[in-house]
PDB file of C-alpha atoms and ligand atoms in Angstrom:
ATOM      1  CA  UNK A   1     -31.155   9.216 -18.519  1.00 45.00           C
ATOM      2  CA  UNK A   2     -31.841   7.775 -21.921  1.00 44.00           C
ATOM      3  CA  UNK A   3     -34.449  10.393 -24.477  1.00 48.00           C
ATOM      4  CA  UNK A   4     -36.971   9.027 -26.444  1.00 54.00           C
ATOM      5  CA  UNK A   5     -37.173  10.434 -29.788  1.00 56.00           C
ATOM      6  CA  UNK A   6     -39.709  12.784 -29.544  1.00 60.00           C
ATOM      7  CA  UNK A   7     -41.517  14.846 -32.614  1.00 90.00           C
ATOM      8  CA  UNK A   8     -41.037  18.695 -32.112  1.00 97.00           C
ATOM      9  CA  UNK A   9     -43.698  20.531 -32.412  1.00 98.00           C
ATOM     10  CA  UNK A  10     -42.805  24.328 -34.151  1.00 98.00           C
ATOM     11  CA  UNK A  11     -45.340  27.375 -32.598  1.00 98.00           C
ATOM     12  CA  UNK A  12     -44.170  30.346 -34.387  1.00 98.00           C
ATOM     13  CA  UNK A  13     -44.675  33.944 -32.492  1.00 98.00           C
ATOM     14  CA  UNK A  14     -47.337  36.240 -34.198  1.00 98.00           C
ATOM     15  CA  UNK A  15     -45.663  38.787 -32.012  1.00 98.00           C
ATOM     16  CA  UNK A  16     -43.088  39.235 -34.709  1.00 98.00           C
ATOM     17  CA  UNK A  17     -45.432  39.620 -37.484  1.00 98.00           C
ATOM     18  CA  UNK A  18     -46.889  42.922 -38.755  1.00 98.00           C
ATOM     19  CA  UNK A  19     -49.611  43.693 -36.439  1.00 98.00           C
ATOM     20  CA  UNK A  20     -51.512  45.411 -39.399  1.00 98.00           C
ATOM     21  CA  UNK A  21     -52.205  42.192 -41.172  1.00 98.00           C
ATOM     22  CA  UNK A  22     -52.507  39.699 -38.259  1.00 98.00           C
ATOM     23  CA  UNK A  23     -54.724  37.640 -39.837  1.00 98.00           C
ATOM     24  CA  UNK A  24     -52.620  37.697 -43.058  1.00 98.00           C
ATOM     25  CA  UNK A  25     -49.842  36.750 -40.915  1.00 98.00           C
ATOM     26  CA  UNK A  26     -51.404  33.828 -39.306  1.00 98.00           C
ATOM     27  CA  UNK A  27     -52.450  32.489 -42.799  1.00 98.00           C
ATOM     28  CA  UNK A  28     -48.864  32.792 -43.662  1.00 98.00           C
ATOM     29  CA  UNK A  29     -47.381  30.506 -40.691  1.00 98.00           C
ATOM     30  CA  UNK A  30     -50.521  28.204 -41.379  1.00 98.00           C
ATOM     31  CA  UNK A  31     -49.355  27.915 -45.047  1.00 98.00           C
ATOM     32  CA  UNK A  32     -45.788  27.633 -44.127  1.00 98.00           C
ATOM     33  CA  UNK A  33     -46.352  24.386 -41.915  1.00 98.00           C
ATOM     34  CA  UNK A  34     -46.704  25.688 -38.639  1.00 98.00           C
ATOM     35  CA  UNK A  35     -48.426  22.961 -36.187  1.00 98.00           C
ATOM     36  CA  UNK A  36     -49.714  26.105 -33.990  1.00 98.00           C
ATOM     37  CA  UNK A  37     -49.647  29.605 -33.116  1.00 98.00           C
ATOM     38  CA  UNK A  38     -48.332  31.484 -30.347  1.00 99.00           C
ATOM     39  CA  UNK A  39     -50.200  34.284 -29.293  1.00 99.00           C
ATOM     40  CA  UNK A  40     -48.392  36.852 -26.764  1.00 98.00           C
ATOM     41  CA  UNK A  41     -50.704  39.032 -24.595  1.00 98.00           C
ATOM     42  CA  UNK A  42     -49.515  41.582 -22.466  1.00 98.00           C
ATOM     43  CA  UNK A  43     -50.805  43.707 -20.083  1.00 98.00           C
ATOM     44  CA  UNK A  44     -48.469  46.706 -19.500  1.00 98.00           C
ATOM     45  CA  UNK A  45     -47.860  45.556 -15.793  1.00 98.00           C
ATOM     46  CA  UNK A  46     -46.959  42.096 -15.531  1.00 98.00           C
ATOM     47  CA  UNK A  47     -43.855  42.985 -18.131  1.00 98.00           C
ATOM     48  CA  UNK A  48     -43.588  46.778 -19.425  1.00 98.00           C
ATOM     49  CA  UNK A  49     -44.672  46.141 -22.770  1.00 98.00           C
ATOM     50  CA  UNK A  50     -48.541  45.672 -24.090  1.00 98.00           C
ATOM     51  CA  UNK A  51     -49.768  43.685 -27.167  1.00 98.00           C
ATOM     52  CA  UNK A  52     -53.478  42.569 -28.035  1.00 98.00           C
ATOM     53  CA  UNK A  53     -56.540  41.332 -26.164  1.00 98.00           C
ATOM     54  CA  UNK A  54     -59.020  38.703 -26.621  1.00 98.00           C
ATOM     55  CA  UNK A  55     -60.325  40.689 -30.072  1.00 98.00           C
ATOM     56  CA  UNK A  56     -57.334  40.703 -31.534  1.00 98.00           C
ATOM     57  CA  UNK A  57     -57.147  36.818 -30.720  1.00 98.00           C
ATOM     58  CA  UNK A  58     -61.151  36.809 -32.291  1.00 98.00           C
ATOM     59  CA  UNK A  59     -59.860  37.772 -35.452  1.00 98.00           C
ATOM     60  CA  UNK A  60     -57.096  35.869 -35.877  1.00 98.00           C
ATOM     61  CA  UNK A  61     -59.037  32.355 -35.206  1.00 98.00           C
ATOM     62  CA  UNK A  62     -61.165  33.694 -38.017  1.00 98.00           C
ATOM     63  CA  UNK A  63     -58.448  33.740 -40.304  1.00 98.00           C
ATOM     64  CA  UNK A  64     -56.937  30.124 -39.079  1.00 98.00           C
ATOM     65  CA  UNK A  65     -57.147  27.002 -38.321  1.00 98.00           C
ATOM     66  CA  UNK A  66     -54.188  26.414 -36.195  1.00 98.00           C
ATOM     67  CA  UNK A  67     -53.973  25.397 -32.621  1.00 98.00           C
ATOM     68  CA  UNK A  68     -54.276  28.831 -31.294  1.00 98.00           C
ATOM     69  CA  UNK A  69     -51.698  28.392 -27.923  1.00 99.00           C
ATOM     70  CA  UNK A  70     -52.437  31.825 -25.788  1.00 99.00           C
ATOM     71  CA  UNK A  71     -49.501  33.052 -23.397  1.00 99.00           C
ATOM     72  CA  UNK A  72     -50.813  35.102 -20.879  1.00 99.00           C
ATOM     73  CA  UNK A  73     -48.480  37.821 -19.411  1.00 99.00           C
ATOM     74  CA  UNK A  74     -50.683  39.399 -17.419  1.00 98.00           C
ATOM     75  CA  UNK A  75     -51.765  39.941 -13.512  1.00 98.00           C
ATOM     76  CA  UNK A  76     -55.076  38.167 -12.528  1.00 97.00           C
ATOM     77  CA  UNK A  77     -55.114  35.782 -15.248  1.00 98.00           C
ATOM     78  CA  UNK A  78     -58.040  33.657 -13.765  1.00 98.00           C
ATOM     79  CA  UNK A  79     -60.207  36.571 -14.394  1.00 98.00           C
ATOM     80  CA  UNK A  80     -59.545  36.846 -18.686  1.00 98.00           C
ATOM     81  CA  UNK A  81     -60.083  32.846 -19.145  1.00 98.00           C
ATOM     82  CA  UNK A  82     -63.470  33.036 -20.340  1.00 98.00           C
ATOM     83  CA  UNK A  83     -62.968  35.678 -22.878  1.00 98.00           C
ATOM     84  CA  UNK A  84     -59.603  34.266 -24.681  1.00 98.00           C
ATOM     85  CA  UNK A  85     -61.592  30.833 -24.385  1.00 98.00           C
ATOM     86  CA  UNK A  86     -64.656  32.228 -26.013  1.00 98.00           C
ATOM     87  CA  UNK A  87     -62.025  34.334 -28.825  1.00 98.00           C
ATOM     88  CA  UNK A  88     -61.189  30.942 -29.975  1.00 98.00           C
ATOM     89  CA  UNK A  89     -57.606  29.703 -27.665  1.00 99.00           C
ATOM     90  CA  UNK A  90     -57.185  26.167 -27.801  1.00 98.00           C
ATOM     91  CA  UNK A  91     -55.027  26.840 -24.592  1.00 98.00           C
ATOM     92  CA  UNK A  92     -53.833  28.981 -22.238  1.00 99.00           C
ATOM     93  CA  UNK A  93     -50.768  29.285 -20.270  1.00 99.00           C
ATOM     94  CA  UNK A  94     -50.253  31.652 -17.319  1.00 99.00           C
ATOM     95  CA  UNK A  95     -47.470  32.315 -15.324  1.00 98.00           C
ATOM     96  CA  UNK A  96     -46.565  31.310 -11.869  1.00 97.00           C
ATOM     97  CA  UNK A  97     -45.283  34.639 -10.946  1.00 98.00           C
ATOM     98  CA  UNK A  98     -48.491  36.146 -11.475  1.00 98.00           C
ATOM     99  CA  UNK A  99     -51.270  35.103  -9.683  1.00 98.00           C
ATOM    100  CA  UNK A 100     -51.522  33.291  -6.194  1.00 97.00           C
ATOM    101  CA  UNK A 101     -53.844  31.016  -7.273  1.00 97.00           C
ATOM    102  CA  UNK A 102     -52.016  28.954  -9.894  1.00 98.00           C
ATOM    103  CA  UNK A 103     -54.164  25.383  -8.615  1.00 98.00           C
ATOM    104  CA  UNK A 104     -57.480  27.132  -9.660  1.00 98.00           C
ATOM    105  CA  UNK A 105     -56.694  29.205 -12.663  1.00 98.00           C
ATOM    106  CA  UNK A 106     -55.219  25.603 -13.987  1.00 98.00           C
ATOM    107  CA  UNK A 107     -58.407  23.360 -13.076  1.00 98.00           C
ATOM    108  CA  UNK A 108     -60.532  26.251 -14.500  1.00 98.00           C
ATOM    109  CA  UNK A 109     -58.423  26.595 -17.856  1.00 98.00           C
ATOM    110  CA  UNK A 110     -59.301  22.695 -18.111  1.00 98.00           C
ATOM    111  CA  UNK A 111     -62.666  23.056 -17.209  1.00 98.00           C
ATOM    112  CA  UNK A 112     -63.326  25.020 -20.296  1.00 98.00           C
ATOM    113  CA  UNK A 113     -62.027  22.132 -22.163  1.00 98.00           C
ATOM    114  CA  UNK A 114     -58.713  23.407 -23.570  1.00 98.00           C
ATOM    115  CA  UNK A 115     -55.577  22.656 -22.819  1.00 98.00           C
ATOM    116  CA  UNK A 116     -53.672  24.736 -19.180  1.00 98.00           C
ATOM    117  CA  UNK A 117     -50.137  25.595 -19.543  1.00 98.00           C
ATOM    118  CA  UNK A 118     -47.802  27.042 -16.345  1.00 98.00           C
ATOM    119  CA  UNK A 119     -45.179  29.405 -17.614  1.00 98.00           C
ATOM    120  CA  UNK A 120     -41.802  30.265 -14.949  1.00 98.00           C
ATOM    121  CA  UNK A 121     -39.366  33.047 -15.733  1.00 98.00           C
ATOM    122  CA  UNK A 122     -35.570  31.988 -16.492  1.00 98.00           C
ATOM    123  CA  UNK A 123     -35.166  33.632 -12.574  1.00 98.00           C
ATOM    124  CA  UNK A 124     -37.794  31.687 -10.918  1.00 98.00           C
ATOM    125  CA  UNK A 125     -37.096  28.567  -9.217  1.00 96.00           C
ATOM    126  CA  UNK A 126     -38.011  25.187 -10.524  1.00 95.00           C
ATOM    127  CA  UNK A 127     -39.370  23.872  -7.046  1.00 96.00           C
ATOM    128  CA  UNK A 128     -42.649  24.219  -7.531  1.00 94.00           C
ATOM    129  CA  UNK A 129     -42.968  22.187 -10.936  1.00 97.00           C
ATOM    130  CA  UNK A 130     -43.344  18.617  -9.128  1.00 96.00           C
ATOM    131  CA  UNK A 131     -46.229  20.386  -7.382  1.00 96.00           C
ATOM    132  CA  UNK A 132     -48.227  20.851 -10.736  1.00 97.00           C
ATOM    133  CA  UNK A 133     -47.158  18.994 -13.628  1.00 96.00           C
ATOM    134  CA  UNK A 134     -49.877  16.312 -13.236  1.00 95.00           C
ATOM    135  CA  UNK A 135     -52.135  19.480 -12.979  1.00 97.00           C
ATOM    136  CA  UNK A 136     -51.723  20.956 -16.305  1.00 98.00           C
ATOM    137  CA  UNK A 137     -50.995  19.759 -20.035  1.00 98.00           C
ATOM    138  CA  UNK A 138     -47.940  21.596 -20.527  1.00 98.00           C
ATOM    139  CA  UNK A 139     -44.599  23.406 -18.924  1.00 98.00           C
ATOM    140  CA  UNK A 140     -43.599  26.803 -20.183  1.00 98.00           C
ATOM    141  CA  UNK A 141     -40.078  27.236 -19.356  1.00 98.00           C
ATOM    142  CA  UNK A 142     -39.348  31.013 -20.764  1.00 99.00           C
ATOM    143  CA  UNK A 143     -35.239  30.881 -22.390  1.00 99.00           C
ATOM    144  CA  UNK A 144     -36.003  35.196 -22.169  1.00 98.00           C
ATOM    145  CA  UNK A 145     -37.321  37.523 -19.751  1.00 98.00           C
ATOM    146  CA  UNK A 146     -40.855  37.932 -21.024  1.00 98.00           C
ATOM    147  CA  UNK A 147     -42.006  41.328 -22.458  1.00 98.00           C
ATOM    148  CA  UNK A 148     -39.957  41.682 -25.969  1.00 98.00           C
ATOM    149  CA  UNK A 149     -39.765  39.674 -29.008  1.00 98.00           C
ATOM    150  CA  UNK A 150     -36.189  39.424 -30.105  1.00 98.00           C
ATOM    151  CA  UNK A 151     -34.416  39.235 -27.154  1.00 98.00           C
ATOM    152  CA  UNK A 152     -30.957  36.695 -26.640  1.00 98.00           C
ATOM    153  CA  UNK A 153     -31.519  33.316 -25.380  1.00 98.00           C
ATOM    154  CA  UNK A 154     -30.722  32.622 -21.644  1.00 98.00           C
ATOM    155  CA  UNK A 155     -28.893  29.108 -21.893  1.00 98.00           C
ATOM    156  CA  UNK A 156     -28.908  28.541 -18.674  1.00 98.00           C
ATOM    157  CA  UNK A 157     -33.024  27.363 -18.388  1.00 98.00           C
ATOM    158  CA  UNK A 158     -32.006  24.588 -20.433  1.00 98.00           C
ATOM    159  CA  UNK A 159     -31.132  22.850 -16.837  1.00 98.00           C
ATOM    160  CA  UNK A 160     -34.720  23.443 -16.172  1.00 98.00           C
ATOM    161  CA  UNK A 161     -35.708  22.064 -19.210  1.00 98.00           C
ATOM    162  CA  UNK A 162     -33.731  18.475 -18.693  1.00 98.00           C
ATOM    163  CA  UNK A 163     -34.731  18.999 -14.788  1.00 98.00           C
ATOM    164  CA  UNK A 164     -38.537  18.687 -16.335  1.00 98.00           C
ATOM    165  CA  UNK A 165     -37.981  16.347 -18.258  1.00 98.00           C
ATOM    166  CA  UNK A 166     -36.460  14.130 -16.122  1.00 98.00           C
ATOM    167  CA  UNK A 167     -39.194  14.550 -13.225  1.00 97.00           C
ATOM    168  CA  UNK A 168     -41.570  13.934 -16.193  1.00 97.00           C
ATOM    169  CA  UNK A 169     -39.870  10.114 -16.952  1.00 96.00           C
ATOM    170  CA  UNK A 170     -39.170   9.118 -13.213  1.00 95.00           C
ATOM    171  CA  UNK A 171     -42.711  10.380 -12.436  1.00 94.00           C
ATOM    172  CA  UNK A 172     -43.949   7.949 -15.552  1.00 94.00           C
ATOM    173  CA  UNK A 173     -46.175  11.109 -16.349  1.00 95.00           C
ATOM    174  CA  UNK A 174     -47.055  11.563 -19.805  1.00 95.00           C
ATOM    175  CA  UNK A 175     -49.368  14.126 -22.232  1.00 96.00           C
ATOM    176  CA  UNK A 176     -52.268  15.599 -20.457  1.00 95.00           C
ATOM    177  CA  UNK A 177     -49.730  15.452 -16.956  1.00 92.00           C
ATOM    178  CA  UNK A 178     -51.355  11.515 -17.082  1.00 93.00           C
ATOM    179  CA  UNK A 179     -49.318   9.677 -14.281  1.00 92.00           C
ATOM    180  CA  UNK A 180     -49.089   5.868 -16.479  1.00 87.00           C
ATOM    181  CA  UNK A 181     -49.248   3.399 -13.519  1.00 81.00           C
ATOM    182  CA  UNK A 182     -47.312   0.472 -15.675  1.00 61.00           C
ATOM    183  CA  UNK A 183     -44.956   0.860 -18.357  1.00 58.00           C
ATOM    184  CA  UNK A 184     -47.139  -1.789 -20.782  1.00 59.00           C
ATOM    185  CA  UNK A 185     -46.710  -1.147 -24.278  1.00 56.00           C
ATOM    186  CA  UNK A 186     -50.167   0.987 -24.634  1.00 57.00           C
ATOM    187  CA  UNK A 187     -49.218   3.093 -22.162  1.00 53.00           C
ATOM    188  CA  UNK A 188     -46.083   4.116 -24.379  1.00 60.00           C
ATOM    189  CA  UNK A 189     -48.342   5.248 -26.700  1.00 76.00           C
ATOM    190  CA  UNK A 190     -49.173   8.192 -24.990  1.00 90.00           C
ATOM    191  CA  UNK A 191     -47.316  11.133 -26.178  1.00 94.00           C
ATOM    192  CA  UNK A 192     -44.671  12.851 -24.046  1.00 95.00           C
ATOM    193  CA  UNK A 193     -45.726  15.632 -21.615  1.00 97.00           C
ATOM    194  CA  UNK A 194     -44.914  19.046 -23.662  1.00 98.00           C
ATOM    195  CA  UNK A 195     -42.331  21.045 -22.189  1.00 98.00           C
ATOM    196  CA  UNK A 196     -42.317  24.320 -24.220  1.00 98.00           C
ATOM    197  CA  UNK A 197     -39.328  27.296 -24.388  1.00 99.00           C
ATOM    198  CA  UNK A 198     -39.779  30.219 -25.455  1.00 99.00           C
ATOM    199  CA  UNK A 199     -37.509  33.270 -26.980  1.00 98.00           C
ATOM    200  CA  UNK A 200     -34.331  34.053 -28.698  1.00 98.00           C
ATOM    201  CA  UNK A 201     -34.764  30.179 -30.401  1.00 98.00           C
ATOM    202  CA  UNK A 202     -33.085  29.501 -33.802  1.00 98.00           C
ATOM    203  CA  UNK A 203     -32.051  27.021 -35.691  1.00 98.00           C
ATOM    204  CA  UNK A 204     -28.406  27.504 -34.077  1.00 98.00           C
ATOM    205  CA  UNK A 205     -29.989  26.829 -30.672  1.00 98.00           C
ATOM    206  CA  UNK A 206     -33.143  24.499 -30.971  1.00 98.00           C
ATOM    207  CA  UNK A 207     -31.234  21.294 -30.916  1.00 98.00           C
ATOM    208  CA  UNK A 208     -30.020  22.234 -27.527  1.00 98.00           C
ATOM    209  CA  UNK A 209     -33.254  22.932 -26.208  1.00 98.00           C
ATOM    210  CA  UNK A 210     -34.558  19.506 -27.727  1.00 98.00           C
ATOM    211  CA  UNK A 211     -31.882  17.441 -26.400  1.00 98.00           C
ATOM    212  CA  UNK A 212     -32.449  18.737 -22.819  1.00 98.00           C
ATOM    213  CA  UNK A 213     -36.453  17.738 -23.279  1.00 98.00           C
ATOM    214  CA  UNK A 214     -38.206  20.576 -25.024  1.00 98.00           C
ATOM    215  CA  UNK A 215     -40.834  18.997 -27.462  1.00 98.00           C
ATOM    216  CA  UNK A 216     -42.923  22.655 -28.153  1.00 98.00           C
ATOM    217  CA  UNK A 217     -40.497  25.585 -29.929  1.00 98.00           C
ATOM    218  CA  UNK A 218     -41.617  28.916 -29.979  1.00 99.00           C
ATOM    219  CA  UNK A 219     -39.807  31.253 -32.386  1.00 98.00           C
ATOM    220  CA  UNK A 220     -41.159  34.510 -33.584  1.00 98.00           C
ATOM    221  CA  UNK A 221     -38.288  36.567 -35.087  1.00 98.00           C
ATOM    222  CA  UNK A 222     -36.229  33.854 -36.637  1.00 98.00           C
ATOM    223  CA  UNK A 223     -39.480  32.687 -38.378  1.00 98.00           C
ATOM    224  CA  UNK A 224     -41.524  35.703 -39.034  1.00 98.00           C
ATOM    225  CA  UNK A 225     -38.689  37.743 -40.129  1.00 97.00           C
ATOM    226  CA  UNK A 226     -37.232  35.049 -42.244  1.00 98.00           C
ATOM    227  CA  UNK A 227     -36.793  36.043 -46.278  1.00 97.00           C
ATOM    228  CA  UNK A 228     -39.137  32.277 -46.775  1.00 98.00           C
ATOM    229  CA  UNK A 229     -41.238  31.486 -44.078  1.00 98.00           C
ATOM    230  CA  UNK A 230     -42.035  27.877 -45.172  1.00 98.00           C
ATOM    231  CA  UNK A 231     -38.445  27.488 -45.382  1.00 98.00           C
ATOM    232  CA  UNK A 232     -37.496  28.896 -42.005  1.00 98.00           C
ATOM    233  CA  UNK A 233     -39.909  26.892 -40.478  1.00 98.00           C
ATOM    234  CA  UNK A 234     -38.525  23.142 -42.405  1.00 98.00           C
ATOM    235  CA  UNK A 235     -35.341  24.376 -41.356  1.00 98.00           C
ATOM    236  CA  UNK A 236     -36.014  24.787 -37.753  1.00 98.00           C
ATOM    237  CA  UNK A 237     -37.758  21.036 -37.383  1.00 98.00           C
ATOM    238  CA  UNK A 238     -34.375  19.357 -38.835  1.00 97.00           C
ATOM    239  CA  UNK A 239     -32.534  21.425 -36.486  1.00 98.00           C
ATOM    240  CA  UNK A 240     -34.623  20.421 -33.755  1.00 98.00           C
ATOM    241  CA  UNK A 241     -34.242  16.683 -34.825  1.00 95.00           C
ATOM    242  CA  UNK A 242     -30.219  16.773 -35.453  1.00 94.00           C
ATOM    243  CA  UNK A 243     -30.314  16.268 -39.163  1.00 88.00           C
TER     244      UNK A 243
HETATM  245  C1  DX5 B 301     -41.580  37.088 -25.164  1.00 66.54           C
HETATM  246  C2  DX5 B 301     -42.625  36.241 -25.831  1.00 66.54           C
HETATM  247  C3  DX5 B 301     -42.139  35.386 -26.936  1.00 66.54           C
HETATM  248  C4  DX5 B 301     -41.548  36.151 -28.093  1.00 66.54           C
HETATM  249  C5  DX5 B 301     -40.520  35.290 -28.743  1.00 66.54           C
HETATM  250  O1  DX5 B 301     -42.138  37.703 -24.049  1.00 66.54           O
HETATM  251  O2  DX5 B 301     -43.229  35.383 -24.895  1.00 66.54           O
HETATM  252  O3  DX5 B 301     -43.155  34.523 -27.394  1.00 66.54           O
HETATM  253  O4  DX5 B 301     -42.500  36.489 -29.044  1.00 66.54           O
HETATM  254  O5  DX5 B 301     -39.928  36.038 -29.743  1.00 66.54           O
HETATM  255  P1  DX5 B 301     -38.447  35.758 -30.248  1.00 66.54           P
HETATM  256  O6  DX5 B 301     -38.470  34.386 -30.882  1.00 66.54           O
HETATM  257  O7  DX5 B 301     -38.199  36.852 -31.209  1.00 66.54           O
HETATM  258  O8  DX5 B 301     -37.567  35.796 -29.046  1.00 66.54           O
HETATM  259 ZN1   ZN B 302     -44.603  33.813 -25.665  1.00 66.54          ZN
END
């Protein structure tokens, strides 16, 4: 199926930056051109590894004014919405592995007026996306297993990737998971759903993950831990459009 061009969006990974200065560090990717900032919280049980709470995410919108995009990786996220929504996240993805009620935690997410994102594991099967992309404003398909910055990128979710995508164009659905009902020119103006990945991405891998239909790229060691941040991050978005 024929791609439209599509402008990349670059998220670096806070969880790659010195947690002493985390609102220094979210100044920095602000400064370096970052168009938002991905914030990883973990809860110890969900994947072995725990990060920072809805404080944490308090003091960082303080510091910023980037999109603040919140990845839960936690049980029971339904029950933490209102206090990462009242820290300041301008959305909040969840994953499908980790609650039951994925329908409800996404309508709520939206209710609060921000933007719901549904994260899968590289493991977990893509059957259940038709079921929900018109329910929530972006796809989070993870290229790691979630719980470590740093980790190698699994190139095999990249067939998930171009399988979203191309649900996304035969569906006609668009940003927002808006179904268009004709294909008139004003319609096209709507922006393309986002399909985000996540982990192990570089400059020597985001093309790949654009050209199967990722539009949101998530880096956090290849950017934070980059000699010029600003640099890292101008060198990632011509990656990511083939120059
Ligand atoms: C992993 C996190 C990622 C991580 C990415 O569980 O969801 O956001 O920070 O870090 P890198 O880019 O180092 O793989
Ligand atoms: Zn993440």
């Amino acid at each position: 199926m024929k791609r439209e061009p599509q402008a990349v969006k670059i998220a670096p990974s806070i969880l790659a930056g010195d947690f002493g200065h985390l609102a220094d560090e979210a100044k920095k990717a602000e400064q370096a051109g970052a168009d938002s900032l991905h914030l990883d919280i973990m809860d110890g049980h969900f994947v072995p590894n725990l990060t920072m709470g809805s404080q944490a995410v308090s003091a960082i919108n303080r510091a910023t004014n980037l999109f603040l995009d919140v990845h839960l990786m936690i049980y029971n996220p339904f029950d933490y919405i209102e206090r990462f929504v009242q820290a300041g996240a301008d959305s909040i993805t969840f994953h499908m592995e980790a609650t039951e009620d994925v329908e409800e935690t996404l309508a709520y997410i939206r209710k609060c007026n921000i933007r719901a994102g549904l994260a899968f594991n590289p493991e977990t099967s893509v059957s259940m996306i038709p079921k929900y992309l018109d329910k929530c404003d972006m796809i989070l398909l993870m290229t790691v297993n979630p719980g470590f910055g740093g980790q190698k990128f699994i190139e095999k979710v990249l067939d998930k990737v171009q399988f979203t995508r191309d649900l996304c164009n035969q569906l006609n659905i668009r940003a927002g998971g808006v179904t268009l009902k004709d294909n008139s020119s004003t319609g096209h103006q709507l922006p393309p759903f986002d399909i985000q990945v996540d982990g192990g991405i570089t400059h020597l891998n985001v093309r790949r993950c654009v050209e199967a239909g990722a539009n949101v790229i998530v880096a956090g060691t290849s950017l934070f831990k980059s000699p010029n941040f600003a640099d890292a991050i101008k060198q990632m978005r011509q990656s990511a459009e083939g120059h």
